[in-house]
Tab-separated table of C-alpha atoms in Angstrom:
chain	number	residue	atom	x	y	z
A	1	UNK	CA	28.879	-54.861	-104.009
A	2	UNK	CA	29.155	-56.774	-100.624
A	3	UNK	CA	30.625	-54.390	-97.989
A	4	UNK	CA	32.239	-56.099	-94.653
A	5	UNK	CA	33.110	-53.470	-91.663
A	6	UNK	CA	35.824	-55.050	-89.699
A	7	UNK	CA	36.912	-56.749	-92.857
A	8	UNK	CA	40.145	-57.476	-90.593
A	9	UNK	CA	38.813	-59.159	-87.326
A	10	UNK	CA	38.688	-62.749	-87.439
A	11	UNK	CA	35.005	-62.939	-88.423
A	12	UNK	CA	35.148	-59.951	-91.215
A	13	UNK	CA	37.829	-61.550	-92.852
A	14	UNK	CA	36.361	-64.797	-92.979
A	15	UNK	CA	33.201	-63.734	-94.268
A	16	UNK	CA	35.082	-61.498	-97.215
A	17	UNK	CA	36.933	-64.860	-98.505
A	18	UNK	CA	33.318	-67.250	-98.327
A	19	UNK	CA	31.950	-64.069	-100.375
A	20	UNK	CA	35.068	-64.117	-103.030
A	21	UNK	CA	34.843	-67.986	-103.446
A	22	UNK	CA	30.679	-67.535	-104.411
A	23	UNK	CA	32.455	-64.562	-107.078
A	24	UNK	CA	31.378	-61.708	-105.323
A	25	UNK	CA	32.708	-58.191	-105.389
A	26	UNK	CA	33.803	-57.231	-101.948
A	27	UNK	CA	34.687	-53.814	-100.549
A	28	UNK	CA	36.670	-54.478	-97.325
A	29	UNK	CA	36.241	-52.046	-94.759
A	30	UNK	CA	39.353	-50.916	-92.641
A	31	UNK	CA	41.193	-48.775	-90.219
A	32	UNK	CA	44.308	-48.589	-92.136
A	33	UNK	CA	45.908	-49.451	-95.137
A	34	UNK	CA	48.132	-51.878	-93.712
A	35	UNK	CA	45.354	-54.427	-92.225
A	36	UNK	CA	43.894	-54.495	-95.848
A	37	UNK	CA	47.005	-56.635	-97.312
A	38	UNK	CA	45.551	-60.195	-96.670
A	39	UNK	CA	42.088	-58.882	-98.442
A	40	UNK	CA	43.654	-56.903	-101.452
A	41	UNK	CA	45.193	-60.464	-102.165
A	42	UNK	CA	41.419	-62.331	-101.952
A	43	UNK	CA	40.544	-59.532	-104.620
A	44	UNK	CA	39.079	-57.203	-102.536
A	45	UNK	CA	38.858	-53.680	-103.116
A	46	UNK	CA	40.030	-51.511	-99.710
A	47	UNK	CA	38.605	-48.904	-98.019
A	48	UNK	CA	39.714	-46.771	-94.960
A	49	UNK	CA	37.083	-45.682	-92.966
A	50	UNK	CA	36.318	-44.498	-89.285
A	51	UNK	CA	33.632	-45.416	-87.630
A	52	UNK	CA	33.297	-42.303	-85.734
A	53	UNK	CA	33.538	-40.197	-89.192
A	54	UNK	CA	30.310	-40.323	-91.014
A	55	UNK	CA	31.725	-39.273	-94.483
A	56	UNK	CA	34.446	-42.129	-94.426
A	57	UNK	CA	31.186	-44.377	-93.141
A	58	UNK	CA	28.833	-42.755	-96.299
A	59	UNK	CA	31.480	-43.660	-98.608
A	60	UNK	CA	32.165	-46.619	-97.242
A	61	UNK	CA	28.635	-47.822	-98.314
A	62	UNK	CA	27.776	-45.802	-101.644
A	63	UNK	CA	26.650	-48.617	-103.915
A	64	UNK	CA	26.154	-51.653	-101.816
A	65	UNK	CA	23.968	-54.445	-102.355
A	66	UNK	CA	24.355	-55.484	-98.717
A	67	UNK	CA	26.203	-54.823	-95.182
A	68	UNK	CA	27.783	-56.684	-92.786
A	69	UNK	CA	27.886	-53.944	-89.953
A	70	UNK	CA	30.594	-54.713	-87.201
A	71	UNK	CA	30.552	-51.768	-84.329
A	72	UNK	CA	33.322	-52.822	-81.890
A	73	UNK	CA	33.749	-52.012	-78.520
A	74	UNK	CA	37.149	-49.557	-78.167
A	75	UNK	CA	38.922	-51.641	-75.735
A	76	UNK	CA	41.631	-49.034	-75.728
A	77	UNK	CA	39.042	-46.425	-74.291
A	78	UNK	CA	38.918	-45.281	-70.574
A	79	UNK	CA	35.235	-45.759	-71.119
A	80	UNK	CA	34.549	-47.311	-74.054
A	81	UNK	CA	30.731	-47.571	-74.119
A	82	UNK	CA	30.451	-43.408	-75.238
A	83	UNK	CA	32.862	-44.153	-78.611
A	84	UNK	CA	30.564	-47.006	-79.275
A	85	UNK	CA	27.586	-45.732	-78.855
A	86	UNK	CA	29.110	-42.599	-81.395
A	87	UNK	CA	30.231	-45.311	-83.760
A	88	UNK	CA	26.370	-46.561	-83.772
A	89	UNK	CA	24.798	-43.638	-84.518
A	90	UNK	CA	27.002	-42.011	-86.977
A	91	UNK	CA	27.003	-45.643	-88.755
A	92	UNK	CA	23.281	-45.958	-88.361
A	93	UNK	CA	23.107	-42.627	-89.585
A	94	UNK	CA	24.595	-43.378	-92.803
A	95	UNK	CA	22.682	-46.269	-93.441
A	96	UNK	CA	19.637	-44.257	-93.253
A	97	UNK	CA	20.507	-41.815	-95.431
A	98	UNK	CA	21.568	-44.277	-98.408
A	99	UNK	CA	19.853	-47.852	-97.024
A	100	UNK	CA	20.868	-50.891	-98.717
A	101	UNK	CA	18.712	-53.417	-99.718
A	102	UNK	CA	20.356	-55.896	-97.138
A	103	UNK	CA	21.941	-55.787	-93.594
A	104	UNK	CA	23.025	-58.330	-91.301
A	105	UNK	CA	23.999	-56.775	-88.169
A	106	UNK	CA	26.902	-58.445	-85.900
A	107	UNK	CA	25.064	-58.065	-82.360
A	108	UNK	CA	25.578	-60.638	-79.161
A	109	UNK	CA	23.281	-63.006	-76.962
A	110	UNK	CA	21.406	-61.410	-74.899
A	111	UNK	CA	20.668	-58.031	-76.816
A	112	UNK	CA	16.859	-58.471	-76.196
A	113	UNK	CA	17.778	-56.935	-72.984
A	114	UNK	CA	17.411	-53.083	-72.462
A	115	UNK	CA	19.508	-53.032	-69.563
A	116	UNK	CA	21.233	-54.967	-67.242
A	117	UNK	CA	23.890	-57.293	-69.164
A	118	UNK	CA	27.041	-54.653	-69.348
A	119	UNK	CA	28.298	-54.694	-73.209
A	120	UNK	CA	25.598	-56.549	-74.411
A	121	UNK	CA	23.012	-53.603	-73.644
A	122	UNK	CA	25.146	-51.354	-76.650
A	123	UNK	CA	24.266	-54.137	-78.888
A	124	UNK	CA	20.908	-53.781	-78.029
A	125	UNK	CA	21.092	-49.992	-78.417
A	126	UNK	CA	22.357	-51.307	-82.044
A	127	UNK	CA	19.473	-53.086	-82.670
A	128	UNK	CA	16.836	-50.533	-81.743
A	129	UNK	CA	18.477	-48.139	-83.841
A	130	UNK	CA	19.024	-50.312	-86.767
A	131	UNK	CA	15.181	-50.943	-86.983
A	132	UNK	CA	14.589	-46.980	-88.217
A	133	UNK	CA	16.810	-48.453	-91.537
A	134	UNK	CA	14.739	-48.867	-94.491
A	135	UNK	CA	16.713	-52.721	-95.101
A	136	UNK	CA	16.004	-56.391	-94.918
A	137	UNK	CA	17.560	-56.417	-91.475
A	138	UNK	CA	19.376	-59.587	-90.430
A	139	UNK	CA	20.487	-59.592	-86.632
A	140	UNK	CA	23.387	-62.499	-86.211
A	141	UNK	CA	23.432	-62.743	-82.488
A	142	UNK	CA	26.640	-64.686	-81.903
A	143	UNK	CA	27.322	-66.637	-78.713
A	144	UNK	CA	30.619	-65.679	-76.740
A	145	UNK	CA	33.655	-65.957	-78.246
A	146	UNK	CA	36.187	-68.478	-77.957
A	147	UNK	CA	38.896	-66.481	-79.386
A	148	UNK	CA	37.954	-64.402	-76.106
A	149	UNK	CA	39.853	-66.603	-73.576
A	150	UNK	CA	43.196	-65.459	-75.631
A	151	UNK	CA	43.395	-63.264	-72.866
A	152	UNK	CA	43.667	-65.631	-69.963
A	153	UNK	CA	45.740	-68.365	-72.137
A	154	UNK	CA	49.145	-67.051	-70.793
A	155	UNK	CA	47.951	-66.915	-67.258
A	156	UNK	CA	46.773	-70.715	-67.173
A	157	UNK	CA	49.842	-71.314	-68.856
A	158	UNK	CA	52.314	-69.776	-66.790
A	159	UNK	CA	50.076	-70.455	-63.469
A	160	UNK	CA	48.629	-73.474	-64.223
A	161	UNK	CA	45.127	-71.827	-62.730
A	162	UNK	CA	42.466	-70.464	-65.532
A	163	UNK	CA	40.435	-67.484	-63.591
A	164	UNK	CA	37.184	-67.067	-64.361
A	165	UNK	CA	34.247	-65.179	-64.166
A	166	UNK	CA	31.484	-67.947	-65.521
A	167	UNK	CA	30.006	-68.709	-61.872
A	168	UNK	CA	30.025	-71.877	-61.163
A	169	UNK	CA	32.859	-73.599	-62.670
A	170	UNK	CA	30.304	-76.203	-63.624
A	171	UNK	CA	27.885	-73.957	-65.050
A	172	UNK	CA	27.828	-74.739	-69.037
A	173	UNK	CA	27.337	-71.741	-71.175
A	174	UNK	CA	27.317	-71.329	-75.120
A	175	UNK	CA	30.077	-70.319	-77.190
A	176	UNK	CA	31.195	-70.127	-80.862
A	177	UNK	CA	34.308	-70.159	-83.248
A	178	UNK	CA	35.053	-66.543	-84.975
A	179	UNK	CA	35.258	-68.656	-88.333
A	180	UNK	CA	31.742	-70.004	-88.208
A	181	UNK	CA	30.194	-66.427	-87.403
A	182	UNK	CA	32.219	-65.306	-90.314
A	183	UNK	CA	30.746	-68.121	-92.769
A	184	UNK	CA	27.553	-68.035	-91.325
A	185	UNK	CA	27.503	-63.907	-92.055
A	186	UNK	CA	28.513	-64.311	-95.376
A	187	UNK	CA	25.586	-66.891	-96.293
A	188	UNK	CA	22.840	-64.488	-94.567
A	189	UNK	CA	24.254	-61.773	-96.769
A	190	UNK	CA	23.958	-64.350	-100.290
A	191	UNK	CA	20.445	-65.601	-98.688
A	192	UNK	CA	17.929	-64.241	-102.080
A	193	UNK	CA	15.046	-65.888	-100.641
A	194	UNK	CA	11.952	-64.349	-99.412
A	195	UNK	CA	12.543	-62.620	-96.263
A	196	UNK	CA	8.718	-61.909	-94.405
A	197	UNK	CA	10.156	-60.935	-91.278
A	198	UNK	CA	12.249	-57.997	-90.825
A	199	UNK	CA	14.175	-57.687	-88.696
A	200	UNK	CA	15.377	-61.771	-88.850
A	201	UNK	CA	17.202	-62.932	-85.801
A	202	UNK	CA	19.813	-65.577	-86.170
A	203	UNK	CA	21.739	-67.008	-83.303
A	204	UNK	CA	24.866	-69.524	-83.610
A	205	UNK	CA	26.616	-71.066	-81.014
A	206	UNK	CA	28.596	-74.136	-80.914
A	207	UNK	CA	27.178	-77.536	-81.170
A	208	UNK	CA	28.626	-77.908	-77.861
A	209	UNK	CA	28.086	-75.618	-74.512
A	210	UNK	CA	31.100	-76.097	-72.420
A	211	UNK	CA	31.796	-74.948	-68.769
A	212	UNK	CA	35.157	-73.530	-67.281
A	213	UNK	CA	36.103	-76.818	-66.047
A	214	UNK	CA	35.800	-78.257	-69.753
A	215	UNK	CA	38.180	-75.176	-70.804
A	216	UNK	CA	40.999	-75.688	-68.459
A	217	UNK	CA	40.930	-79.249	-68.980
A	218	UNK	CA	40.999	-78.046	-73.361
A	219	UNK	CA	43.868	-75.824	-72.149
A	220	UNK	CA	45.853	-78.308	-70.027
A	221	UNK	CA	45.780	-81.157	-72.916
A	222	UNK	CA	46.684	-78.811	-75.740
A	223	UNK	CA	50.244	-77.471	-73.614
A	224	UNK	CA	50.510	-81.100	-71.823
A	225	UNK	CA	50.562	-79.430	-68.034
A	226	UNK	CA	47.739	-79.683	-65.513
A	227	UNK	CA	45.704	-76.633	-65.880
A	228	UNK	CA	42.512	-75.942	-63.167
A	229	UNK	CA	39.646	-73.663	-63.335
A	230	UNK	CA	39.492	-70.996	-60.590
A	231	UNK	CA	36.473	-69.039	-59.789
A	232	UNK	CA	37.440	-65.641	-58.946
A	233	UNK	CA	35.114	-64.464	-56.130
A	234	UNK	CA	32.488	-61.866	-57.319
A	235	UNK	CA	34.047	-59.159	-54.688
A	236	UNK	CA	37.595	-59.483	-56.745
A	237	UNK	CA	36.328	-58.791	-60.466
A	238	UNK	CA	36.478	-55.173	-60.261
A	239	UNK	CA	40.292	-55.348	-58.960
A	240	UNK	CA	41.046	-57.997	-60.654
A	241	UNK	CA	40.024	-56.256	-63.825
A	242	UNK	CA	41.283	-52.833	-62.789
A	243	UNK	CA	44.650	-54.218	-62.173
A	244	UNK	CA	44.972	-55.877	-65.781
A	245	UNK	CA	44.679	-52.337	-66.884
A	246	UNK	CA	40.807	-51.586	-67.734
A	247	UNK	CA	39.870	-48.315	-66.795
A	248	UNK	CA	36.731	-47.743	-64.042
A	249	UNK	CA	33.765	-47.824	-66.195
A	250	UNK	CA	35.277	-50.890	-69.113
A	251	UNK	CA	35.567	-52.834	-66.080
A	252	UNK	CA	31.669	-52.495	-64.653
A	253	UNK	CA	30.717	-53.301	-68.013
A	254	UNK	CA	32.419	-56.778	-68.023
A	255	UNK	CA	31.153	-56.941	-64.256
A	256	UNK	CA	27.636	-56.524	-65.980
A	257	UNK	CA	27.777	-58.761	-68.458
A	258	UNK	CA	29.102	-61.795	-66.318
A	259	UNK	CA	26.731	-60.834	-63.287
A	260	UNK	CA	24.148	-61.472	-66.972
A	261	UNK	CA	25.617	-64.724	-67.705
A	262	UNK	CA	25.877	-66.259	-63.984
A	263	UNK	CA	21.945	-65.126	-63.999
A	264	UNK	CA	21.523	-67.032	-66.990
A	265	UNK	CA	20.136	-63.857	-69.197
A	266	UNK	CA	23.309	-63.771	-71.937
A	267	UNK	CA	21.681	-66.889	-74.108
A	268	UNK	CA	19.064	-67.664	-77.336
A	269	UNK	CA	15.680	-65.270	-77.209
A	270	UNK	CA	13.360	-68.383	-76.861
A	271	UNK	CA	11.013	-68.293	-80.266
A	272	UNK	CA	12.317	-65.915	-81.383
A	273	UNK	CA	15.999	-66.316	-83.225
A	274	UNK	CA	16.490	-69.509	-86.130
A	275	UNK	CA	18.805	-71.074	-84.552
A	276	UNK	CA	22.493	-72.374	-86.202
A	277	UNK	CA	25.466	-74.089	-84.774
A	278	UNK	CA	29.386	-74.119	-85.770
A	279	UNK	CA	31.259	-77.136	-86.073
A	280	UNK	CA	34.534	-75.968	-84.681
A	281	UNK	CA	35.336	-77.234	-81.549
A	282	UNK	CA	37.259	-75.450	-78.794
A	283	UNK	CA	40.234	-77.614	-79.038
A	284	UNK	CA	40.803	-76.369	-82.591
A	285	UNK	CA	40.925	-72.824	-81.560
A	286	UNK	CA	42.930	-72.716	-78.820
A	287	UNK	CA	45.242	-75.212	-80.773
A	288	UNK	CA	45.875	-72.314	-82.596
A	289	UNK	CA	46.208	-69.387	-80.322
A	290	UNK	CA	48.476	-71.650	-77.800
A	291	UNK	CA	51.677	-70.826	-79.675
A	292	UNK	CA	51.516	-67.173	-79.279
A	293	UNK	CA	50.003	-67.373	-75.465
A	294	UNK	CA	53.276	-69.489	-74.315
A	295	UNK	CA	55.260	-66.949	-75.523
A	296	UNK	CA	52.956	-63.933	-73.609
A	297	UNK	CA	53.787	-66.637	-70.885
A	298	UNK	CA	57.484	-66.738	-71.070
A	299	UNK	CA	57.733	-63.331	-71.280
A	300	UNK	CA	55.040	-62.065	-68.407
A	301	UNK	CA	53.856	-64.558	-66.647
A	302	UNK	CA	51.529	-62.361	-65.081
A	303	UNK	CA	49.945	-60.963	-67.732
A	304	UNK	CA	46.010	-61.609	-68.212
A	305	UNK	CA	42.304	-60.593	-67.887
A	306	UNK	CA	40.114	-63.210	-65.982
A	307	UNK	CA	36.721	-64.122	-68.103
């Protein structure tokens, strides 16, 4: 039994199909009954299960063959680094208790670091704990997100300016499509081979790095309107962030994490992580997220959180 946490986020669900094509049985791991619908159909068998409740976790896992462990961030939360921090611990605490024979751990660039890079350090803190599991560990340390600049889409649309925190507009930094972390996951989790090293540390980015000025111009092609990059000065982030409604302390930790990235500390752990890289190209995901952004845009033009 392959179990996926965050079976519903857009790289859970991706690796759940890859591991019903190869025939596998699947338990996909939910909030609610409702986001299991798409699965059930793949042939999945749901399960609802809190993160921060360590029987719902324990059963969650009782009879896998392997893990793919997702511990969000609660972007909801006033300060979301304590629920996350509880989610790793009561989820590393079940995987102690009743270790499978294989893990691969959804952590970030960057999570070498102790301290210092904002989210990124809770990933670490999911690392270090994961290493008291009695598993083949796999950490899949994913470059940022493309699906992350959702959140500014309707901004540069409605604006025709892009804010960002990547300092300087120039600077080119790695990234990566949801759907090649999901197929990558999946394929770490089938991987029977001899495994000498544990834990293994696998990075994936795209085949590309791109800079701001690279995603504005993306941006403005896709809608057909001249879209620039603006750097939002490093005195502005807090209010900036603040005023797109993230509470005091969600709002240093993003602070963190780009001060990270303009230092050039959020990228690959040299010889250390195999490295992989998607094929999908930003074009092709923002192609898709543009419909549903000009509509956030027609209907607050406002709306937005820089990255």
């Amino acid at each position: 039994m392959f179990v996926i946490f965050g079976a519903a986020g857009n790289v859970g669900k991706v690796s759940a199909a890859a591991l019903r094509r190869a025939g596998c049985n699947v338990r996909a791991v939910v909030r609610d009954k409702q986001q299991g619908a798409f699965l059930a159909g793949l042939g999945c068998e749901i399960v609802v299960a809190d993160l921060l409740d360590a029987a719902t976790v324990a059963r969650a896992i009782e009879g896998a063959h392997a893990v793919q462990l997702l511990c969000p961030l609660p972007n909801g939360h006033a300060d979301p680094a304590q629920p996350m921090r509880r989610m790793i611990d009561v989820s590393v605490a079940a995987l102690r208790a009743d270790p499978p024979p294989r893990i691969v751990a959804l952590s970030d660039y960057g999570a070498e670091h102790a301290a210092g890079t904002g989210i990124t350090t809770l990933f670490h803190e999911l690392e270090t704990q994961l290493r008291t599991v009695d598993s083949q560990l796999t950490f899949l340390r994913a470059a940022e997100h493309m699906h992350n600049w959702a959140r500014v889409l309707p901004v540069a649309l409605a604006s025709g300016a892009l804010p960002s925190l990547h300092h300087p507009l120039s600077k080119r930094f790695p990234t990566v499509a949801a759907q090649d972390v999901g197929v990558l996951a999946a394929e770490l989790l089938l991987d029977n081979g001899a495994q000498p090293v544990s834990p293994r540390v696998v990075s994936i980015e795209s085949d590309e790095r791109v800079s701001a000025l690279d995603v504005a111009r993306t941006i403005g092609e896709l809608a057909g309107r001249a879209v620039v990059a603006r750097e939002v000065p490093r005195g502005e982030w807090a209010a900036l962030l603040q005023g797109a409604g993230l509470g005091e302390h969600h709002a240093r930790l993003i602070t963190d994490l780009y001060d990270a990235h303009n230092a050039g500390r959020i990228d690959v752990e040299a010889d250390i992580s195999e490295r992989r890289f998607g094929a999908t190209a930003l074009g092709e995901v923002f192609a898709a997220l543009l419909p549903r952004a000009a509509a956030v845009a027609a209907a607050a033009p406002a709306a937005g959180t820089a990255r």
